[in-house]
Tab-separated table of C-alpha atoms and ligand atoms in Angstrom:
chain	number	residue	atom	x	y	z
A	192	MET	CA	82.840	76.599	81.512
A	193	ARG	CA	84.094	80.231	82.572
A	194	ARG	CA	83.183	79.914	85.554
A	195	MET	CA	84.826	76.621	86.308
A	196	VAL	CA	88.465	77.714	84.114
A	197	LEU	CA	88.222	81.009	86.895
A	198	ALA	CA	87.730	78.863	90.169
A	199	ALA	CA	90.562	76.467	89.012
A	200	LEU	CA	92.336	79.281	88.481
A	201	THR	CA	92.001	80.959	92.314
A	202	ALA	CA	92.165	77.411	93.961
A	203	LEU	CA	95.789	77.126	91.765
A	204	LEU	CA	96.793	80.835	92.443
A	205	ALA	CA	95.816	80.247	96.465
A	206	PHE	CA	97.552	76.700	96.050
A	207	GLY	CA	100.896	77.924	94.872
A	208	SER	CA	101.265	80.925	97.106
A	209	THR	CA	100.906	78.464	100.249
A	210	ALA	CA	102.956	75.860	98.436
A	211	LEU	CA	105.533	79.182	98.228
A	212	ALA	CA	104.713	79.789	101.742
A	213	GLU	CA	105.700	76.561	103.412
A	214	LYS	CA	108.951	75.864	101.859
A	215	PHE	CA	109.783	79.905	103.042
A	216	PRO	CA	112.702	81.064	103.688
A	217	SER	CA	114.375	78.067	101.937
A	218	ARG	CA	117.699	80.697	101.021
A	219	PRO	CA	119.087	83.664	102.885
A	220	ILE	CA	117.040	86.834	102.581
A	221	THR	CA	118.557	90.407	102.071
A	222	ILE	CA	117.672	93.392	104.742
A	223	VAL	CA	118.129	96.760	102.880
A	224	VAL	CA	119.710	98.924	105.617
A	225	PRO	CA	119.505	102.887	103.247
A	226	PHE	CA	122.283	103.995	105.299
A	227	ALA	CA	125.982	103.200	105.817
A	228	ALA	CA	127.418	100.736	108.553
A	229	GLY	CA	128.015	101.780	111.783
A	230	GLY	CA	124.882	103.938	112.041
A	231	PRO	CA	121.614	103.569	114.132
A	232	SER	CA	119.880	101.634	111.753
A	233	ASP	CA	122.367	99.126	110.566
A	234	VAL	CA	122.675	98.209	114.140
A	235	MET	CA	118.679	97.803	114.558
A	236	ALA	CA	119.170	95.718	111.782
A	237	ARG	CA	122.005	93.791	112.401
A	238	ILE	CA	120.872	93.105	116.249
A	239	LEU	CA	117.317	91.920	115.105
A	240	ALA	CA	118.672	90.116	111.746
A	241	GLU	CA	121.119	88.087	114.392
A	242	ARG	CA	118.101	86.709	116.446
A	243	MET	CA	114.944	86.424	113.552
A	244	LYS	CA	117.806	83.265	111.797
A	245	THR	CA	117.053	81.883	115.302
A	246	THR	CA	113.057	81.729	114.213
A	247	LEU	CA	113.298	80.623	109.896
A	248	GLY	CA	116.377	78.643	110.047
A	249	GLU	CA	118.661	81.040	107.179
A	250	THR	CA	120.829	83.979	107.597
A	251	LEU	CA	119.345	87.655	107.006
A	252	LEU	CA	121.602	89.102	105.179
A	253	VAL	CA	121.919	93.075	106.161
A	254	GLU	CA	123.166	95.807	102.831
A	255	ASN	CA	123.892	98.918	103.320
A	256	VAL	CA	122.892	100.657	100.063
A	257	THR	CA	122.313	104.272	100.383
A	258	GLY	CA	122.124	107.953	99.088
A	259	ALA	CA	119.395	110.773	98.862
A	260	GLY	CA	118.509	110.062	102.183
A	261	GLY	CA	117.272	106.185	102.156
A	262	SER	CA	115.509	106.363	99.307
A	263	ILE	CA	117.510	104.600	96.784
A	264	GLY	CA	118.131	101.655	98.987
A	265	VAL	CA	114.249	101.919	99.673
A	266	GLY	CA	114.056	101.892	95.760
A	267	ARG	CA	115.577	98.678	95.525
A	268	ALA	CA	114.304	96.894	97.591
A	269	LEU	CA	110.767	97.792	96.662
A	270	ARG	CA	111.617	97.090	93.030
A	271	SER	CA	112.689	93.359	94.056
A	272	PRO	CA	110.340	90.391	93.895
A	273	PRO	CA	107.918	90.201	95.897
A	274	ASP	CA	108.961	86.629	97.334
A	275	GLY	CA	109.649	88.073	101.077
A	276	TYR	CA	113.895	87.485	100.387
A	277	THR	CA	114.452	91.240	100.513
A	278	VAL	CA	112.734	93.563	103.304
A	279	SER	CA	113.415	97.211	103.062
A	280	PHE	CA	114.087	98.282	106.663
A	281	GLY	CA	113.525	102.249	107.064
A	282	HIS	CA	111.751	104.682	109.525
A	283	LEU	CA	110.371	108.044	110.223
A	284	GLY	CA	113.031	109.504	107.227
A	285	THR	CA	112.805	107.049	104.307
A	286	HIS	CA	109.468	105.661	104.888
A	287	VAL	CA	107.803	109.037	105.225
A	288	ALA	CA	109.704	112.342	104.819
A	289	ASN	CA	111.243	111.085	101.454
A	290	GLY	CA	107.956	110.823	99.618
A	291	ALA	CA	108.191	114.697	100.831
A	292	VAL	CA	111.563	115.198	99.957
A	293	TYR	CA	111.976	112.994	96.536
A	294	LYS	CA	110.391	112.596	93.260
A	295	LEU	CA	110.673	108.958	94.561
A	296	GLY	CA	109.472	107.043	91.381
A	297	TYR	CA	107.354	104.773	93.694
A	298	ASP	CA	105.156	104.910	96.392
A	299	LEU	CA	106.006	104.167	100.031
A	300	VAL	CA	103.047	103.123	100.650
A	301	ALA	CA	101.027	101.430	97.480
A	302	ASP	CA	104.108	99.689	96.354
A	303	LEU	CA	104.933	97.941	99.989
A	304	GLU	CA	103.926	95.683	101.868
A	305	PRO	CA	104.051	96.731	105.848
A	306	VAL	CA	105.535	94.135	107.800
A	307	ALA	CA	106.450	95.084	111.282
A	308	LEU	CA	106.993	97.887	113.283
A	309	LEU	CA	110.154	98.709	115.031
A	310	PRO	CA	111.401	100.174	118.663
A	311	SER	CA	111.774	103.894	118.135
A	312	ASN	CA	113.956	106.503	119.948
A	313	PRO	CA	113.577	110.416	120.556
A	314	MET	CA	116.122	112.666	119.380
A	315	ILE	CA	119.002	114.323	121.188
A	316	ILE	CA	120.638	117.595	120.051
A	317	VAL	CA	124.148	117.071	120.307
A	318	SER	CA	127.025	119.553	119.188
A	319	LYS	CA	131.179	119.382	119.013
A	320	ASN	CA	132.552	119.817	122.068
A	321	ALA	CA	134.474	122.694	120.806
A	322	VAL	CA	131.007	124.617	121.201
A	323	PRO	CA	131.217	127.650	123.752
A	324	ALA	CA	127.370	126.703	124.926
A	325	LYS	CA	126.309	124.390	128.346
A	326	THR	CA	122.656	124.449	127.605
A	327	LEU	CA	119.897	124.227	125.565
A	328	ALA	CA	119.257	127.910	125.548
A	329	GLU	CA	123.169	129.093	125.173
A	330	LEU	CA	123.171	126.411	121.948
A	331	ILE	CA	119.983	128.435	120.497
A	332	ALA	CA	121.776	131.668	121.108
A	333	TRP	CA	125.178	131.241	120.076
A	334	LEU	CA	123.806	129.148	116.964
A	335	LYS	CA	121.003	132.692	116.971
A	336	ALA	CA	124.377	134.951	116.970
A	337	ARG	CA	126.074	133.054	114.108
A	338	PRO	CA	127.315	135.440	111.310
A	339	THR	CA	126.287	132.334	108.750
A	340	PRO	CA	124.935	128.982	109.816
A	341	ALA	CA	126.692	126.082	111.991
A	342	ALA	CA	127.446	122.919	110.117
A	343	ALA	CA	124.271	120.544	110.610
A	344	GLY	CA	125.332	116.739	110.369
A	345	THR	CA	122.252	114.415	108.282
A	346	ALA	CA	122.071	111.415	106.442
A	347	GLY	CA	121.038	113.463	103.429
A	348	ALA	CA	117.829	115.092	103.107
A	349	GLY	CA	114.440	114.019	103.779
A	350	SER	CA	116.547	111.494	106.690
A	351	GLY	CA	114.852	111.720	110.424
A	352	SER	CA	118.167	114.284	110.819
A	353	HIS	CA	117.142	116.241	108.338
A	354	ILE	CA	113.836	116.500	109.626
A	355	ALA	CA	114.551	116.851	112.563
A	356	GLY	CA	116.790	119.449	111.634
A	357	LEU	CA	114.414	121.574	109.865
A	358	TYR	CA	112.572	120.921	112.998
A	359	LEU	CA	114.284	122.639	114.563
A	360	GLU	CA	114.765	125.446	112.926
A	361	ASN	CA	111.477	126.355	112.519
A	362	VAL	CA	110.499	126.214	116.760
A	363	THR	CA	113.533	128.357	116.490
A	364	GLY	CA	113.869	130.182	114.036
A	365	THR	CA	117.275	129.839	113.561
A	366	LYS	CA	119.648	128.554	110.511
A	367	LEU	CA	121.281	125.355	110.038
A	368	GLN	CA	124.096	124.004	106.913
A	369	TYR	CA	123.328	121.064	106.494
A	370	VAL	CA	126.161	118.372	105.762
A	371	PRO	CA	124.969	115.434	104.256
A	372	TYR	CA	126.831	111.741	104.318
A	373	ARG	CA	125.338	108.540	104.128
A	374	GLY	CA	124.572	107.494	107.747
A	375	THR	CA	125.099	109.483	110.628
A	376	GLY	CA	127.185	107.160	111.673
A	377	PRO	CA	129.632	108.981	109.619
A	378	ALA	CA	128.261	111.736	110.597
A	379	MET	CA	129.306	110.538	114.363
A	380	ASN	CA	132.956	110.249	113.271
A	381	ASP	CA	133.488	113.906	112.261
A	382	LEU	CA	131.127	115.496	115.123
A	383	VAL	CA	133.716	114.255	117.220
A	384	ALA	CA	136.183	115.128	115.334
A	385	GLY	CA	134.781	118.243	115.212
A	386	GLN	CA	134.435	118.831	111.573
A	387	ILE	CA	130.788	120.339	111.961
A	388	ASP	CA	129.431	121.631	114.590
A	389	LEU	CA	126.074	120.002	116.006
A	390	MET	CA	123.405	117.265	114.805
A	391	VAL	CA	120.226	116.711	116.062
A	392	ASP	CA	120.959	112.826	116.220
A	393	GLN	CA	119.195	109.590	117.278
A	394	LEU	CA	119.352	108.670	120.945
A	395	SER	CA	121.028	105.474	119.646
A	396	ASN	CA	123.341	106.761	117.755
A	397	SER	CA	124.480	109.248	120.119
A	398	ILE	CA	124.466	107.918	123.068
A	399	ASN	CA	127.421	107.078	124.077
A	400	GLN	CA	129.302	108.942	122.673
A	401	VAL	CA	127.997	111.476	124.736
A	402	ARG	CA	128.294	108.449	127.730
A	403	ALA	CA	132.566	108.861	127.141
A	404	GLY	CA	132.550	113.157	126.553
A	405	ASN	CA	132.982	112.485	123.166
A	406	ILE	CA	130.336	115.087	122.493
A	407	ARG	CA	128.157	116.914	124.216
A	408	GLY	CA	124.265	115.950	124.892
A	409	TYR	CA	121.668	118.580	125.186
A	410	ALA	CA	118.539	117.383	125.663
A	411	VAL	CA	116.316	114.975	124.235
A	412	THR	CA	112.963	115.068	122.080
A	413	ASP	CA	110.543	113.595	124.550
A	414	THR	CA	108.403	114.182	127.961
A	415	LYS	CA	109.550	111.653	129.684
A	416	ARG	CA	114.279	112.166	130.298
A	417	ALA	CA	115.729	108.788	128.795
A	418	ALA	CA	115.989	105.716	131.720
A	419	SER	CA	119.912	105.297	128.475
A	420	ALA	CA	120.285	109.169	129.524
A	421	PRO	CA	118.910	110.370	132.475
A	422	ASP	CA	121.178	113.387	133.294
A	423	ILE	CA	119.499	114.586	130.090
A	424	PRO	CA	116.907	117.196	130.198
A	425	THR	CA	114.146	117.275	127.821
A	426	THR	CA	113.591	119.612	125.939
A	427	ASP	CA	110.284	120.682	127.375
A	428	GLU	CA	112.388	120.863	131.115
A	429	ALA	CA	115.697	122.657	128.275
A	430	GLY	CA	113.141	125.028	127.591
A	431	LEU	CA	112.641	124.354	123.682
A	432	SER	CA	108.983	123.474	124.555
A	433	GLY	CA	106.357	120.970	123.331
A	434	PHE	CA	109.756	119.595	121.147
A	435	HIS	CA	109.336	116.706	120.207
A	436	MET	CA	110.095	113.988	117.864
A	437	THR	CA	110.012	110.095	117.917
A	438	LEU	CA	112.119	108.302	115.463
A	439	TRP	CA	110.623	105.142	115.145
A	440	SER	CA	111.814	102.293	112.672
A	441	GLY	CA	110.243	99.294	110.560
A	442	MET	CA	110.546	96.212	107.913
A	443	TRP	CA	108.337	95.937	105.244
A	444	VAL	CA	108.516	93.902	101.441
A	445	PRO	CA	107.499	94.636	98.369
A	446	LYS	CA	103.673	94.891	98.153
A	447	GLY	CA	102.608	91.715	96.117
A	448	THR	CA	103.936	90.098	99.087
A	449	PRO	CA	101.841	86.344	99.911
A	450	GLY	CA	100.240	87.333	103.508
A	451	ASP	CA	101.442	83.791	104.297
A	452	ILE	CA	104.707	84.896	103.822
A	453	VAL	CA	104.235	88.757	105.411
A	454	ALA	CA	103.192	86.556	108.155
A	455	LYS	CA	105.900	84.223	109.120
A	456	LEU	CA	109.228	87.576	108.890
A	457	ASN	CA	106.602	89.162	110.608
A	458	ALA	CA	106.345	86.666	113.663
A	459	ALA	CA	110.709	86.547	113.784
A	460	THR	CA	110.399	89.947	114.084
A	461	VAL	CA	107.499	89.705	116.807
A	462	ASP	CA	110.725	86.715	118.094
A	463	ALA	CA	113.049	89.361	118.027
A	464	LEU	CA	112.179	91.500	120.201
A	465	ASN	CA	110.363	89.502	123.283
A	466	ASP	CA	114.149	87.970	123.156
A	467	PRO	CA	115.669	88.741	126.247
A	468	ALA	CA	119.068	89.516	125.297
A	469	VAL	CA	117.975	91.056	122.304
A	470	ARG	CA	115.561	93.764	123.949
A	471	LYS	CA	118.253	94.948	126.592
A	472	GLN	CA	120.370	94.942	124.284
A	473	LEU	CA	117.947	97.813	122.566
A	474	GLU	CA	117.077	99.285	125.256
A	475	ASN	CA	120.791	100.476	126.409
A	476	LEU	CA	120.655	101.800	123.447
A	477	GLY	CA	117.864	103.992	124.117
A	478	LEU	CA	115.683	102.412	121.966
A	479	GLN	CA	111.761	101.380	123.929
A	480	MET	CA	110.089	99.056	122.226
A	481	PRO	CA	106.826	99.422	120.999
A	482	PRO	CA	103.722	98.228	122.444
A	483	THR	CA	102.531	95.026	121.500
A	484	ASP	CA	99.463	96.120	119.559
A	485	GLN	CA	100.891	98.147	117.382
A	486	LEU	CA	103.312	94.200	115.714
A	487	PRO	CA	100.584	93.149	113.547
A	488	PRO	CA	101.681	94.779	110.276
A	489	GLN	CA	98.313	96.562	109.439
A	490	ALA	CA	99.223	98.369	112.626
A	491	LEU	CA	102.501	99.490	110.733
A	492	GLY	CA	100.669	100.293	107.783
A	493	ALA	CA	97.821	102.789	109.910
A	494	TRP	CA	100.486	104.523	111.278
A	495	GLN	CA	102.810	105.007	107.916
A	496	LYS	CA	99.511	106.313	106.659
A	497	ALA	CA	99.378	109.173	109.880
A	498	GLU	CA	102.994	109.855	109.741
A	499	ILE	CA	102.900	111.485	106.180
A	500	ALA	CA	99.992	113.178	107.081
A	501	LYS	CA	101.269	114.573	110.013
A	502	TRP	CA	104.857	115.165	108.757
A	503	TRP	CA	104.490	115.927	105.029
A	504	PRO	CA	102.531	119.424	105.489
A	505	MET	CA	105.317	121.181	107.663
A	506	ILE	CA	108.315	119.290	105.413
A	507	LYS	CA	107.089	120.691	101.732
A	508	ALA	CA	106.584	124.085	103.348
A	509	ALA	CA	110.193	123.972	104.710
A	510	ASN	CA	110.583	123.832	100.430
A	511	VAL	CA	113.664	121.821	100.430
A	512	LYS	CA	115.712	121.490	97.686
A	513	VAL	CA	117.271	118.669	96.929
A	514	ASP	CA	120.221	118.727	93.784
B	210	LIG	C1	118.738	109.425	110.068
B	210	LIG	O1	119.513	110.291	110.006
B	210	LIG	O2	118.201	108.962	108.360
B	210	LIG	C2	119.300	108.027	110.215
B	210	LIG	O3	119.589	108.107	111.556
B	210	LIG	C3	120.429	107.740	109.137
B	210	LIG	C4	121.148	106.118	110.058
B	210	LIG	O4	120.425	105.489	110.424
B	210	LIG	O5	122.376	105.665	110.246
C-alpha cells in the first residue's frame, strides 16, 4: 500500500512539474543583474533579454540589485521561488570570487542551478588620460614610484574588476587603493572625469571610451589581441607575460527549479546567442561567444566549479577585508 502511495506521489510531482513547465512562462521573467545600470553586466543582460523575449513569448525585465561586489543581488535571486521567473545574472566575480571574499549565507553551487554560459571577454588595463604613462611598463613604473597607492575603481570587493586588480598587484608587486562603486558603469564615469587613476576593467565596458580617446588603454589580458581593439597590445606583448584573465558571464536559477524550465531558459539563451544581430552587438563590444559544446546547463556548472578551484586560493591569500 505504502509503495503505491509513493508511486502515486512521484507521478503527481512529475506531472505537476511538467504541467508547470508546459505553461512556462505565463508572465514576465526578472533577470537580477547584481551591478548598476550601464555597466558591462547590465548591457549584456539587456541585449540578451530583448532577444530571449522572442523565444519565450514573455518580457524579461532586468532588475539591478547592487552592493557588496554583486553578492546582494545574487542572494536576492537565489532566495526567490524556484519557478523560473527569477534569473541570477553574474560572472567570475559574483558566482566564484564572492565565495572567497564574503561570508555569503548561501552556497554558490549548492543553492543555484546553472542555466547557460554567456559570452566572455578579456580585461583591459586602462587609466585616466592625465596619468603620465604611455606604455604598460611606464604605468607599472609610475605605480611603483608613487608615494601613495593609485586609486583603482572597482565594482566592489569580489567583483571582476577587483579580482583583476588583486591579480595585477600580485604579478607586478604594486599596491592599489580600491575605490568601490555599484558597478563599473559608474566607475567609468569617474575614470573619464579623472576622479580615479585606473581600472582593470572588462574590455566591453572600456572599449568605446578607449576608441573615443577619453581614457588610455594599455593592454588586454589575453594571449591574442582583441578583434575589436587591434591596436591595443596583449599583456604578453606589453611585457607583463602570463597576466591573462577572461571574465566570463552566466545565468543561474534557484536550486530546485524544474529541469524542463531550466531547459526552456537555456534554449532561449542559445537562440539569442545564435542570433546574428545579437552576436554583432556583443562582438562589437569585444565579447567572445561561448563554444557550442559549452552551452548546455551542466557545462556552466562544471566550469563554475573549475573556476572556484582555480581562483579561490589566490583570492583567499590576498586576505581581502570587507567591512
Ligand atoms: C565587475 O567588475 O565585476 C563588473 O564589470 C561590474 C559590472 O558589470 O558593472
